[in-house]
mmCIF file of C-alpha atoms and ligand atoms in Angstrom:
data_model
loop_
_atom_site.group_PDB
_atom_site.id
_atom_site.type_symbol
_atom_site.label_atom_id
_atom_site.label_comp_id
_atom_site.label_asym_id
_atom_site.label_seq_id
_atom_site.Cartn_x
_atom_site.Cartn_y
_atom_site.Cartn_z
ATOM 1 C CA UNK W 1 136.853 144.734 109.975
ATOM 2 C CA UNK W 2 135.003 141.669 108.321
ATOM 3 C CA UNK W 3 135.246 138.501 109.730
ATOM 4 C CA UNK W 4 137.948 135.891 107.785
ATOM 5 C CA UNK W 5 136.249 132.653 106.998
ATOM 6 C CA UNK W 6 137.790 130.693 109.393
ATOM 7 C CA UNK W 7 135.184 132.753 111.665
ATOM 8 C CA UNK W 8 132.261 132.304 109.939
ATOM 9 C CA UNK W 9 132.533 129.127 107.778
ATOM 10 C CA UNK W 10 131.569 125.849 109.555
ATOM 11 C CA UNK W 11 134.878 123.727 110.579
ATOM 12 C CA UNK W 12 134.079 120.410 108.404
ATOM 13 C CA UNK W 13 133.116 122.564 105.216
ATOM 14 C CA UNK W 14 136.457 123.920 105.601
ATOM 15 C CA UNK W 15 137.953 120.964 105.865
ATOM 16 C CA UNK W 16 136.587 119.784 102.427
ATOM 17 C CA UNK W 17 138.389 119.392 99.267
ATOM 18 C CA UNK W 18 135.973 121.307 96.477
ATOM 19 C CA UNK W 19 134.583 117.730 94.244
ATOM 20 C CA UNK W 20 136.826 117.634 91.283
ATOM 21 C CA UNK W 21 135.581 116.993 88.390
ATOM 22 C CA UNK W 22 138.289 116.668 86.070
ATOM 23 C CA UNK W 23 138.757 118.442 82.401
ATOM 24 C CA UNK W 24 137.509 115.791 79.584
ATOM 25 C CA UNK W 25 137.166 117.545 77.093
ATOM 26 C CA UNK W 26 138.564 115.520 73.330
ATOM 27 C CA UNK W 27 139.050 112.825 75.616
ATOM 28 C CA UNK W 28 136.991 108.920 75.406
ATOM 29 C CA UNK W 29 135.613 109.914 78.816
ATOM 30 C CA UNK W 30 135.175 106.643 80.913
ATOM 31 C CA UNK W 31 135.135 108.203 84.563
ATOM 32 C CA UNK W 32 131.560 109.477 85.411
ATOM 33 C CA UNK W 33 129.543 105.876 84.210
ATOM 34 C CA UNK W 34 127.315 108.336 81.315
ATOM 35 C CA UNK W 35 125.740 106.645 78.709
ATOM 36 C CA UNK W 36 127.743 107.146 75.724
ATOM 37 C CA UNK W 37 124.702 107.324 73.399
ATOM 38 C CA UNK W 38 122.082 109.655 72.501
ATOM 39 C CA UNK W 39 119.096 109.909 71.459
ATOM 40 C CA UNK W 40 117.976 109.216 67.806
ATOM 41 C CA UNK W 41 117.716 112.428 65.798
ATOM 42 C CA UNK W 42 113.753 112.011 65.395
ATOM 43 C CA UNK W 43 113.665 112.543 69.708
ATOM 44 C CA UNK W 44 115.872 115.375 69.523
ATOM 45 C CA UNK W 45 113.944 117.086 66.957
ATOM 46 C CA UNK W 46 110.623 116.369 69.185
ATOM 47 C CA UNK W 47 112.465 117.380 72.070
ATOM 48 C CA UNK W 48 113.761 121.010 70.476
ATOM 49 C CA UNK W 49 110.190 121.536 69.483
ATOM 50 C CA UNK W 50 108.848 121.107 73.035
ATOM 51 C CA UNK W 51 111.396 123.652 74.541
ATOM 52 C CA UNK W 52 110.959 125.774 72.083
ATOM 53 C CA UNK W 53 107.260 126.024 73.454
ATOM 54 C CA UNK W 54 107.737 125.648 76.917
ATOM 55 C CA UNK W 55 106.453 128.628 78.657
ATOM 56 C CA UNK W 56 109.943 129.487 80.496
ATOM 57 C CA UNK W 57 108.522 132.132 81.843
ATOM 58 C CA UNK W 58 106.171 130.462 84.323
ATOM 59 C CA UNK W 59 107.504 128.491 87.257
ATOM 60 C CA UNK W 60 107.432 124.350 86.709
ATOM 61 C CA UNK W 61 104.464 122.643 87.742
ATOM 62 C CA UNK W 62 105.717 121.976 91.531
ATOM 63 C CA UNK W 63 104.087 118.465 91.712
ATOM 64 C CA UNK W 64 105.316 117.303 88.613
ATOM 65 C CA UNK W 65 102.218 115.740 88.090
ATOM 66 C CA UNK W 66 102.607 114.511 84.213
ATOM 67 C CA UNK W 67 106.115 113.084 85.149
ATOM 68 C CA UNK W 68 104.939 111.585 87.927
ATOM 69 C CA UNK W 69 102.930 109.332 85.900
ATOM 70 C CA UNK W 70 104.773 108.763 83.341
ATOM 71 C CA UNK W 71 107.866 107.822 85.983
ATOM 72 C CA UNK W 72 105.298 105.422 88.084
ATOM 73 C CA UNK W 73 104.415 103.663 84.521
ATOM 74 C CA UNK W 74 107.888 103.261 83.451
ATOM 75 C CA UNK W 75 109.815 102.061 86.264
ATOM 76 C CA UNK W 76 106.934 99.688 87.546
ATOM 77 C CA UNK W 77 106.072 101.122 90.902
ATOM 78 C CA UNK W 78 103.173 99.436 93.283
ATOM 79 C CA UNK W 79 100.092 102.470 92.963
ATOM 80 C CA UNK W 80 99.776 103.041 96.560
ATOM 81 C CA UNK W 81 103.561 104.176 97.003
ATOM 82 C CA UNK W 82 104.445 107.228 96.918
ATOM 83 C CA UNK W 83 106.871 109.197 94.846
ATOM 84 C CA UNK W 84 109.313 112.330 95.269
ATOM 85 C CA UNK W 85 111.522 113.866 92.603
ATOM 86 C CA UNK W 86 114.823 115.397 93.198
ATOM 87 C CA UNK W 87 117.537 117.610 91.269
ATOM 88 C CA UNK W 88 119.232 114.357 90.855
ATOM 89 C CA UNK W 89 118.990 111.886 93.465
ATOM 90 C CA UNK W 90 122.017 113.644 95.037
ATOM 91 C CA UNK W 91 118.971 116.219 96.024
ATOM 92 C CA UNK W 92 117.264 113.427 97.399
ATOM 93 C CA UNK W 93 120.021 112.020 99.396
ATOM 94 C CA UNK W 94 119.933 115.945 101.127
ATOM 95 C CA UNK W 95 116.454 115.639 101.524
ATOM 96 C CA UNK W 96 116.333 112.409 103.509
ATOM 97 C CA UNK W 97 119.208 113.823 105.483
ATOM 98 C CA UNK W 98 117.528 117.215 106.021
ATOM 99 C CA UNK W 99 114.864 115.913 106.983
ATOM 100 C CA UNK W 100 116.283 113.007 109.949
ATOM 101 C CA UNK W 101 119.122 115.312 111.304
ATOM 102 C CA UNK W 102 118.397 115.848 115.101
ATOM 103 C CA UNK W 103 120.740 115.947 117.559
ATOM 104 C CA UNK W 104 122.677 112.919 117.168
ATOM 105 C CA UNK W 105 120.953 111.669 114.589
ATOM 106 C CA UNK W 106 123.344 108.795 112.451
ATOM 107 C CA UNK W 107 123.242 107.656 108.944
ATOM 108 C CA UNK W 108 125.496 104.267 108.154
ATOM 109 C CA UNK W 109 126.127 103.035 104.886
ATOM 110 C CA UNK W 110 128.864 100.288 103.858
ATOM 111 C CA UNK W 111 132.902 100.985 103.051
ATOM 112 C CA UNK W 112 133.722 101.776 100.063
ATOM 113 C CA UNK W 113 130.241 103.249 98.953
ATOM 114 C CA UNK W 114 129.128 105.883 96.948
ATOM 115 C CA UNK W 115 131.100 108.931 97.900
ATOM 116 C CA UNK W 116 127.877 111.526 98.386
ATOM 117 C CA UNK W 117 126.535 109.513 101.220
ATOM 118 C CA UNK W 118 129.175 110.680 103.992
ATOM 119 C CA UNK W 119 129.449 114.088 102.153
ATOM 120 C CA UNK W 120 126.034 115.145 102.552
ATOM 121 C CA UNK W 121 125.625 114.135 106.024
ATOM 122 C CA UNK W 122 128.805 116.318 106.496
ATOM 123 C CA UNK W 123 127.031 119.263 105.224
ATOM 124 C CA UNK W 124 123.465 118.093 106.897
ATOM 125 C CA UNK W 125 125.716 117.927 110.434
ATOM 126 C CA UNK W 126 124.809 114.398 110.749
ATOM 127 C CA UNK W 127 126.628 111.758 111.847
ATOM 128 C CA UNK W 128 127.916 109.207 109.209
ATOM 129 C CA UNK W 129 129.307 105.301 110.096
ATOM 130 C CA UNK W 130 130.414 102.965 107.844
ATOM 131 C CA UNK W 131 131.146 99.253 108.100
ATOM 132 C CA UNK W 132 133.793 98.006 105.926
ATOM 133 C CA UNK W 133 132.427 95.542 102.962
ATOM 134 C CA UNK W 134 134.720 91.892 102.845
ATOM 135 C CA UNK W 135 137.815 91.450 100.850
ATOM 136 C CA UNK W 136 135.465 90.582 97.828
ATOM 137 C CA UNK W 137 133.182 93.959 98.285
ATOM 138 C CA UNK W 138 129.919 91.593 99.943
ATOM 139 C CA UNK W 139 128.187 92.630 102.656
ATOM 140 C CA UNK W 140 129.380 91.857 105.979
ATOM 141 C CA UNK W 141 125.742 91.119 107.138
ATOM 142 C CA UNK W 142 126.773 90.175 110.576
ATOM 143 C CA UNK W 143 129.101 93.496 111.492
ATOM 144 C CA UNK W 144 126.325 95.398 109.939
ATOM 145 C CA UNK W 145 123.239 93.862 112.425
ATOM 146 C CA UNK W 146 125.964 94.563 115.373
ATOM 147 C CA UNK W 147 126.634 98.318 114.041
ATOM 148 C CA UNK W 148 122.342 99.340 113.702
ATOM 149 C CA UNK W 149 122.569 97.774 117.191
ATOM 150 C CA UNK W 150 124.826 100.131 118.723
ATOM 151 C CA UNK W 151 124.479 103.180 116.631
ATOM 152 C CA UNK W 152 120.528 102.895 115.887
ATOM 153 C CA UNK W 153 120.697 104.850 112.666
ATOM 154 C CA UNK W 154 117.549 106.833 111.452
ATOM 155 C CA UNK W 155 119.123 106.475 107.730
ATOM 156 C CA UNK W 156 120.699 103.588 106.351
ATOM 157 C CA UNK W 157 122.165 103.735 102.742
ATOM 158 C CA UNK W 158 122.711 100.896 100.678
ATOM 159 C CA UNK W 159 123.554 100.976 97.041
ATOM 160 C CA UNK W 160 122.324 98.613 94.702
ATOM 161 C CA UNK W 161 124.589 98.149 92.748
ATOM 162 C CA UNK W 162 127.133 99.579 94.729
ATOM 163 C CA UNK W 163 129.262 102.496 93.207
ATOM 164 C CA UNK W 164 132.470 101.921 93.165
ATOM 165 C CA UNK W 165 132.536 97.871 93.591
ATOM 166 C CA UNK W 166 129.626 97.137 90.809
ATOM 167 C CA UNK W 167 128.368 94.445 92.590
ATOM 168 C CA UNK W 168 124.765 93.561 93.874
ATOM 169 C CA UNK W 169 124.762 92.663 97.543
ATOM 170 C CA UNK W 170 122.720 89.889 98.639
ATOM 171 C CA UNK W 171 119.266 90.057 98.898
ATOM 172 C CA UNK W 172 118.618 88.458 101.836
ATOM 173 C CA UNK W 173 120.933 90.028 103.687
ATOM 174 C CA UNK W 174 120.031 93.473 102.556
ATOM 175 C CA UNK W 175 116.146 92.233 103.689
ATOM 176 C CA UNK W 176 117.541 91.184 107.146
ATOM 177 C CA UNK W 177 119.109 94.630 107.183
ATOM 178 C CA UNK W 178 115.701 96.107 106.676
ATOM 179 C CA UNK W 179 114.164 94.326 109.163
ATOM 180 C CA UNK W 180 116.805 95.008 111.960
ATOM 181 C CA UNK W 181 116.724 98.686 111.126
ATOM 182 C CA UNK W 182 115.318 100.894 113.738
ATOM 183 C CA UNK W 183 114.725 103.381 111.169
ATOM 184 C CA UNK W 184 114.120 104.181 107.081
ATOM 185 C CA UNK W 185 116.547 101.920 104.767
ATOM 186 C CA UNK W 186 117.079 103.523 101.349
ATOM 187 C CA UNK W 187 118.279 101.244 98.650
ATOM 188 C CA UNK W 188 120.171 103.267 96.015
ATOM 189 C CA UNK W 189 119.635 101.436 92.678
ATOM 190 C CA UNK W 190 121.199 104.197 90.551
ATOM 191 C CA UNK W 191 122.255 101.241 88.393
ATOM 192 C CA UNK W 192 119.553 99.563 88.168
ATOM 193 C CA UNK W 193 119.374 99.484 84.129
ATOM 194 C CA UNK W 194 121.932 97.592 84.245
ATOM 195 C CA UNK W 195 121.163 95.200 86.970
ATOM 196 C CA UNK W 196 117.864 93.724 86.545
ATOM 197 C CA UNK W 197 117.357 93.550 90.395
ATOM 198 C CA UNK W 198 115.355 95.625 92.560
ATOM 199 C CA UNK W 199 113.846 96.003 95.959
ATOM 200 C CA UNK W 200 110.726 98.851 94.143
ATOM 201 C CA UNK W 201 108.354 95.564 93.640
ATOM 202 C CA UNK W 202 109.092 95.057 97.338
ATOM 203 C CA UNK W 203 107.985 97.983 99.054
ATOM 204 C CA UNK W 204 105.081 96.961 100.490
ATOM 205 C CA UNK W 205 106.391 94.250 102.492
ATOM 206 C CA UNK W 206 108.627 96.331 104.341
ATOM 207 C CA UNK W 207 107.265 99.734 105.925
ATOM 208 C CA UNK W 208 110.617 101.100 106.486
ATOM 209 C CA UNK W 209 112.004 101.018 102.799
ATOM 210 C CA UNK W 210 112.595 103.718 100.492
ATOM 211 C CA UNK W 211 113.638 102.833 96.794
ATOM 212 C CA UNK W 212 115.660 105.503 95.122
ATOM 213 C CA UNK W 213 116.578 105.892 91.462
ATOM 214 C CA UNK W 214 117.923 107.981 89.001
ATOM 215 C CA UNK W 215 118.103 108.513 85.163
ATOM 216 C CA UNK W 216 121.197 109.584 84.872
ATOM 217 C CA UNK W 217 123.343 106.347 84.064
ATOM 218 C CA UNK W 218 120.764 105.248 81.829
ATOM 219 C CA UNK W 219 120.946 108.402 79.172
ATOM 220 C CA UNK W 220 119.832 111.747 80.825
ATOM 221 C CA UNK W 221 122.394 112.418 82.975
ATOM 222 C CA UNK W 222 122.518 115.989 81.933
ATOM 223 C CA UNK W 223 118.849 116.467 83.101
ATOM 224 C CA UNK W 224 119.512 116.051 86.527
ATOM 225 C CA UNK W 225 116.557 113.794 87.617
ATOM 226 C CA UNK W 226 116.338 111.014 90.328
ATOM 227 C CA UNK W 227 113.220 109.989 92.413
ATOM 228 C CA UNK W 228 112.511 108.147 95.438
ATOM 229 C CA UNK W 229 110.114 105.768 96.231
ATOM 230 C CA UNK W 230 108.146 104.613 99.958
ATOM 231 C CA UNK W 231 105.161 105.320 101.588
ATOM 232 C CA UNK W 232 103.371 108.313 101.911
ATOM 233 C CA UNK W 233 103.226 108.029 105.728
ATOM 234 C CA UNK W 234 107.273 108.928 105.455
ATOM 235 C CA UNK W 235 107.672 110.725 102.186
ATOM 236 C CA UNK W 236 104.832 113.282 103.017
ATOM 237 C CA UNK W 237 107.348 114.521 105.674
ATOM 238 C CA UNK W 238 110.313 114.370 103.332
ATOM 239 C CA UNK W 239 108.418 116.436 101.000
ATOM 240 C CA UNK W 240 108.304 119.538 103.263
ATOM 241 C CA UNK W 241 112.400 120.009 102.635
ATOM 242 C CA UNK W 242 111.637 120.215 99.112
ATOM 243 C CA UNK W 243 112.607 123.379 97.569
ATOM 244 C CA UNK W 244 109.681 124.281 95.804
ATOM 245 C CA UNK W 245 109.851 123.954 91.880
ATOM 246 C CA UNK W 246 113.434 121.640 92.506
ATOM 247 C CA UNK W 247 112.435 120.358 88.665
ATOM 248 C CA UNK W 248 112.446 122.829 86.456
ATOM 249 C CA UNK W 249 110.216 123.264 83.104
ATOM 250 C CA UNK W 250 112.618 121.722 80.709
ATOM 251 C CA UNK W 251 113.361 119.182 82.752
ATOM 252 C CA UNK W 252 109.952 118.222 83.134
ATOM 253 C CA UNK W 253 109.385 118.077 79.675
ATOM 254 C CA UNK W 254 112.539 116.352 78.445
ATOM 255 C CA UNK W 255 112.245 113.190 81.104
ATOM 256 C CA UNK W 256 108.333 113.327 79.672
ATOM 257 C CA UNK W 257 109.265 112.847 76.232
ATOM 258 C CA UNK W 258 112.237 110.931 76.727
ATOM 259 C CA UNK W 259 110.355 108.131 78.712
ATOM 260 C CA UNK W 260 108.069 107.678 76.204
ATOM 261 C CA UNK W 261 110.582 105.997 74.328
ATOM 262 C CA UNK W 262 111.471 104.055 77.197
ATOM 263 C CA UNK W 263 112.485 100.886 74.991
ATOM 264 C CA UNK W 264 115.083 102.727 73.114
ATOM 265 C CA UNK W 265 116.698 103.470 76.521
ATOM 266 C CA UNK W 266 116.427 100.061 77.232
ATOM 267 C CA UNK W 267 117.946 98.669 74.054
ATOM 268 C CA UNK W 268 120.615 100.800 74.788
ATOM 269 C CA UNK W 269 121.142 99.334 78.208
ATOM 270 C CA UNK W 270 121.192 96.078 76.580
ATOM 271 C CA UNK W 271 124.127 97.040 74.314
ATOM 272 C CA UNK W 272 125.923 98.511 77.254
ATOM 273 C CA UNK W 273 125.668 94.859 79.305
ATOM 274 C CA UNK W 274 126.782 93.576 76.173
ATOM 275 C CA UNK W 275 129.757 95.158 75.918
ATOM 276 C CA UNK W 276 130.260 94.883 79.512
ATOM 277 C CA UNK W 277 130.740 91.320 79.398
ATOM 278 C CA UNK W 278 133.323 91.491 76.293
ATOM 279 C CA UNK W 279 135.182 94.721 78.667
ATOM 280 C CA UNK W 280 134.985 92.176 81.697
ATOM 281 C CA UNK W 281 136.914 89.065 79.394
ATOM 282 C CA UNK W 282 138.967 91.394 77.363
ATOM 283 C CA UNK W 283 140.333 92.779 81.087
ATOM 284 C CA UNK W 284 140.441 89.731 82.878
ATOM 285 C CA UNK W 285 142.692 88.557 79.763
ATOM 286 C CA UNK W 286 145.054 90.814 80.407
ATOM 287 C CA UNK W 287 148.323 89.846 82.248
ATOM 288 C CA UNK W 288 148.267 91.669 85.955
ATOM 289 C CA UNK W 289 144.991 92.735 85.956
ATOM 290 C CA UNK W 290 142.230 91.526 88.805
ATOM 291 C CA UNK W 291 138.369 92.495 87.707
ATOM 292 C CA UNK W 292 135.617 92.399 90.114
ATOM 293 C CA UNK W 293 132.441 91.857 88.928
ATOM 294 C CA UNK W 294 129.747 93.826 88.211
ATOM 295 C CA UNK W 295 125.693 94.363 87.160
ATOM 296 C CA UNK W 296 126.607 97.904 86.872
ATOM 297 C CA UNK W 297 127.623 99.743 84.065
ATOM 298 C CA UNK W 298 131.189 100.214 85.383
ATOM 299 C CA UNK W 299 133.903 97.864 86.110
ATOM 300 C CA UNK W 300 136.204 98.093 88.731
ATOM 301 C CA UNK W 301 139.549 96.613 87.734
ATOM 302 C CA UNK W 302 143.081 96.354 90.177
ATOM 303 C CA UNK W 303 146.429 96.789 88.788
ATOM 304 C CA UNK W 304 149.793 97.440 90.142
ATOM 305 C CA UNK W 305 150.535 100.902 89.721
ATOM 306 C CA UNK W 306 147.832 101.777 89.154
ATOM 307 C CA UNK W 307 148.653 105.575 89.260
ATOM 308 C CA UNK W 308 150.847 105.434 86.569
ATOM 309 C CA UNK W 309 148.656 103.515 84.307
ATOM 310 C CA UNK W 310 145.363 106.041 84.601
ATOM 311 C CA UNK W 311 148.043 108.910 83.605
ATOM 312 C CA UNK W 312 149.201 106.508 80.453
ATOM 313 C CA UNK W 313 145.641 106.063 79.876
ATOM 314 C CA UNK W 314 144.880 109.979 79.625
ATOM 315 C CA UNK W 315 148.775 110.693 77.786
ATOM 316 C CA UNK W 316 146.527 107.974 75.365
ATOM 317 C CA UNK W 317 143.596 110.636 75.305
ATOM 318 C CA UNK W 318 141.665 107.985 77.795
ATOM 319 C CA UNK W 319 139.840 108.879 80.719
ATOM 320 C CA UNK W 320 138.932 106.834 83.650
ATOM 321 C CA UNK W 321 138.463 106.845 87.367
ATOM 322 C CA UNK W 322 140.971 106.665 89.469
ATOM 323 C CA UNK W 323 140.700 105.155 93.022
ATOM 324 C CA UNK W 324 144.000 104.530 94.133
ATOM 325 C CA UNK W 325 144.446 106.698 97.402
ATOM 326 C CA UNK W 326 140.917 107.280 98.344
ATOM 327 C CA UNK W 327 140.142 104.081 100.210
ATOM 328 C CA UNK W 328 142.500 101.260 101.518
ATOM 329 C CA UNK W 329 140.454 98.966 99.809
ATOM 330 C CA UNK W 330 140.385 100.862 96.520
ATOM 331 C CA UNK W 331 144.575 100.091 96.462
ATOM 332 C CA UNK W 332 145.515 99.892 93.111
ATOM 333 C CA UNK W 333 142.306 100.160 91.791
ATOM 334 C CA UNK W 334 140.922 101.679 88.857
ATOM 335 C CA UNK W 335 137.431 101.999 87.651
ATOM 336 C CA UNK W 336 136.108 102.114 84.035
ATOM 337 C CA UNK W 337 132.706 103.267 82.461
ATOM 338 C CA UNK W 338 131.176 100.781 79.990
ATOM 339 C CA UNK W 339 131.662 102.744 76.397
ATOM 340 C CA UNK W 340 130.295 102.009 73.043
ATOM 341 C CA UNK W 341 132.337 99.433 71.258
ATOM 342 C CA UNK W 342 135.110 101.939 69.533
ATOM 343 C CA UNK W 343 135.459 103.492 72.759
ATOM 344 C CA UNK W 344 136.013 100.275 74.523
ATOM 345 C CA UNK W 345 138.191 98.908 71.667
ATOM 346 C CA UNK W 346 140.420 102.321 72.130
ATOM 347 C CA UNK W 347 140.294 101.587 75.994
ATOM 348 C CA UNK W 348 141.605 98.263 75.769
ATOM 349 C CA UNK W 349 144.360 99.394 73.470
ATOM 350 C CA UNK W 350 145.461 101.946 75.478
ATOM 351 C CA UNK W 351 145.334 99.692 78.813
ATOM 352 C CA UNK W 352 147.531 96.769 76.760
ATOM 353 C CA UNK W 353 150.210 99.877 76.035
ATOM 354 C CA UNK W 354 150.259 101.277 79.472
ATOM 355 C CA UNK W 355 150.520 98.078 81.300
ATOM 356 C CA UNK W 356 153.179 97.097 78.951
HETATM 357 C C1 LIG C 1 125.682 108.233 90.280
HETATM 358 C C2 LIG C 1 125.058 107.814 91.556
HETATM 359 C C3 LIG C 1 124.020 108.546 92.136
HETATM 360 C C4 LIG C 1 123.745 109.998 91.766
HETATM 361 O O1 LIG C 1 122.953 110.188 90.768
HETATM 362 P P1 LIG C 1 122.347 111.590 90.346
HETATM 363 O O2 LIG C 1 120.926 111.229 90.139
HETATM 364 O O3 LIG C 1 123.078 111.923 89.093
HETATM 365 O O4 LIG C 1 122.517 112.607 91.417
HETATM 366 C C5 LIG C 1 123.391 108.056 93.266
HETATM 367 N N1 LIG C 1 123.787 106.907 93.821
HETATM 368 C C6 LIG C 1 124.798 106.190 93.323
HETATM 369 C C7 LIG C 1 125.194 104.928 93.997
HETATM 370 C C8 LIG C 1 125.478 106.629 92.184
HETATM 371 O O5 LIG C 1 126.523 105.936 91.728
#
């Protein structure tokens, strides 16, 4: 008789609720922090015409090497670092992590963080610590030099902006992080369209940094593409847990074309701030509502019952994250993607009805 899976299936993978992603479809879909526009018609057309050529039938070039350039022009990277691509930067978080796990090896990020971080060292068997952020989601600089101390971490995660909270940390601390490290610091800045902050100009000052980005919260989110940034001396080892041909063809081709109109991306990062700023007064404005915020392109919002009010929201054809239940200090919290103006406007009307 076969083995049951209890058997043969690791313990903590058992243990795991499958990631729910939750049915959208006809809603204003807030949760997942997409860019709610598209490309202008003239792209797409250019676009269809280079799939329609791509030769499909050959694997992808496996060092990316147009892309790569394109990518290093774009996001302003110093020409002697070094550059890896992922199947999202979710790929690249499993790479780092594949790549550090001995025996006892520890990753530590912050609490609450970006939910991936303690996943994938649960599937990569490694260790995962997190030190709780303050009441106001900063740093806690101090408990985090005391916790690379005593754990010595070969990975530490810190994202910047931080997913859920939305807010930058503090650059100096973050730096003082770096330098305490006893091994590689990645700084996330998956939101960095929206932020205007990064540690990528800074790379060469520290030799244990790794930048990491992605494009998918600034328009291609459906293209699955995220890169990391460092020195060669550490990447060229991260490299070797690369699947081969992780970006495919179309991929390829897509980012290509779609970074060549980088500014269009970037006006439409511009709008999204924008409208942040009106979301972030047009919530704070509301009567039992407390808004932290953010340089993201999310805003994380606290509200009693908070329960109740994301299912009024979706009865109102509204979707948006709910927190409440997955963190202590995500209590009554509820987080909501920066739309285009009509879907904001329809947001805020539905929010005014189901707090009423
Ligand atoms: C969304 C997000 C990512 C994941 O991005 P992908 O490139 O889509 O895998 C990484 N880090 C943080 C902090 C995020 O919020």
């Amino acid at each position: 008789m076969a083995s049951k899976p209890e058997a043969i299936i690791r313990d903590e993978i058992r243990a795991l609720a499958a990631y729910h992603v939750p049915d959208s479809s006809g809603m204003v879909k807030l949760d997942a922090m997409e860019n709610p526009y598209r490309l202008p018609a003239d792209v797409r057309g250019r676009i269809a015409e280079l799939v329609a050529n791509a030769q499909i039938n050959r694997y992808p070039d496996a060092a990316a090497g147009a892309l790569k350039a394109r990518l290093r022009d774009a996001l302003g990277m110093p020409e002697d670092a070094e550059l890896i691509l992922g199947n999202g930067s979710d790929e690249l978080i499993q790479m780092l992590m594949m790549a550090t796990a001995r025996a006892n090896a520890k990753a530590l990020s912050v609490d609450p963080t970006f939910v991936m971080f303690r996943l994938i060292a649960s599937y990569c068997r490694m260790d995962y610590v997190s030190v709780p952020l303050q009441a106001d989601f900063s740093l806690d600089t101090e408990r985090m030099l005391i916790a690379l101390e005593k754990h010595r971490p070969a990975l530490v995660f810190l994202a910047y902006p931080n997913n859920p909270t939305g807010n930058l940390f503090d650059a100096e601390s973050i730096e003082r992080i770096i330098r305490a490290a006893p091994g590689l610091v990645v700084v996330d800045e998956a939101y960095h369209a929206f932020a205007g902050r990064t540690f990528m100009t800074r790379l060469a000052e520290f030799d244990n940094l790794l930048v990491m980005r992605t494009l998918s919260k600034s328009g291609l989110a459906g293209l699955r593409l995220g890169l990391l940034a460092g020195a060669r001396e550490w990447l060229h080892h991260i490299d070797k847990v690369r699947l081969p041909y992780n970006v495919g063809v179309l991929t390829q081709l897509v980012a290509e074309e779609a970074l060549q109109h980088r500014s269009l991306l970037d006006q439409q990062a511009a709008v999204i701030r924008a409208e942040r700023t009106r979301l972030d007064a047009a919530l704070s404005a509301m009567p039992g509502t407390n808004v932290y915020p953010s340089d993201a392109n999310f805003i994380l919002f606290r509200t009693a019952a908070a329960p109740r009010v994301f299912d009024a929201l979706k009865q109102r054809g509204v979707l948006v994250k709910n927190l409440h239940g997955s963190h202590p200090a995500l209590d009554g919290c509820l987080r909501v993607t920066v739309g285009t103006p009509d879907e904001n406007d329809r947001f805020l009307a539905a929010l005014g009805e189901s707090l009423a």
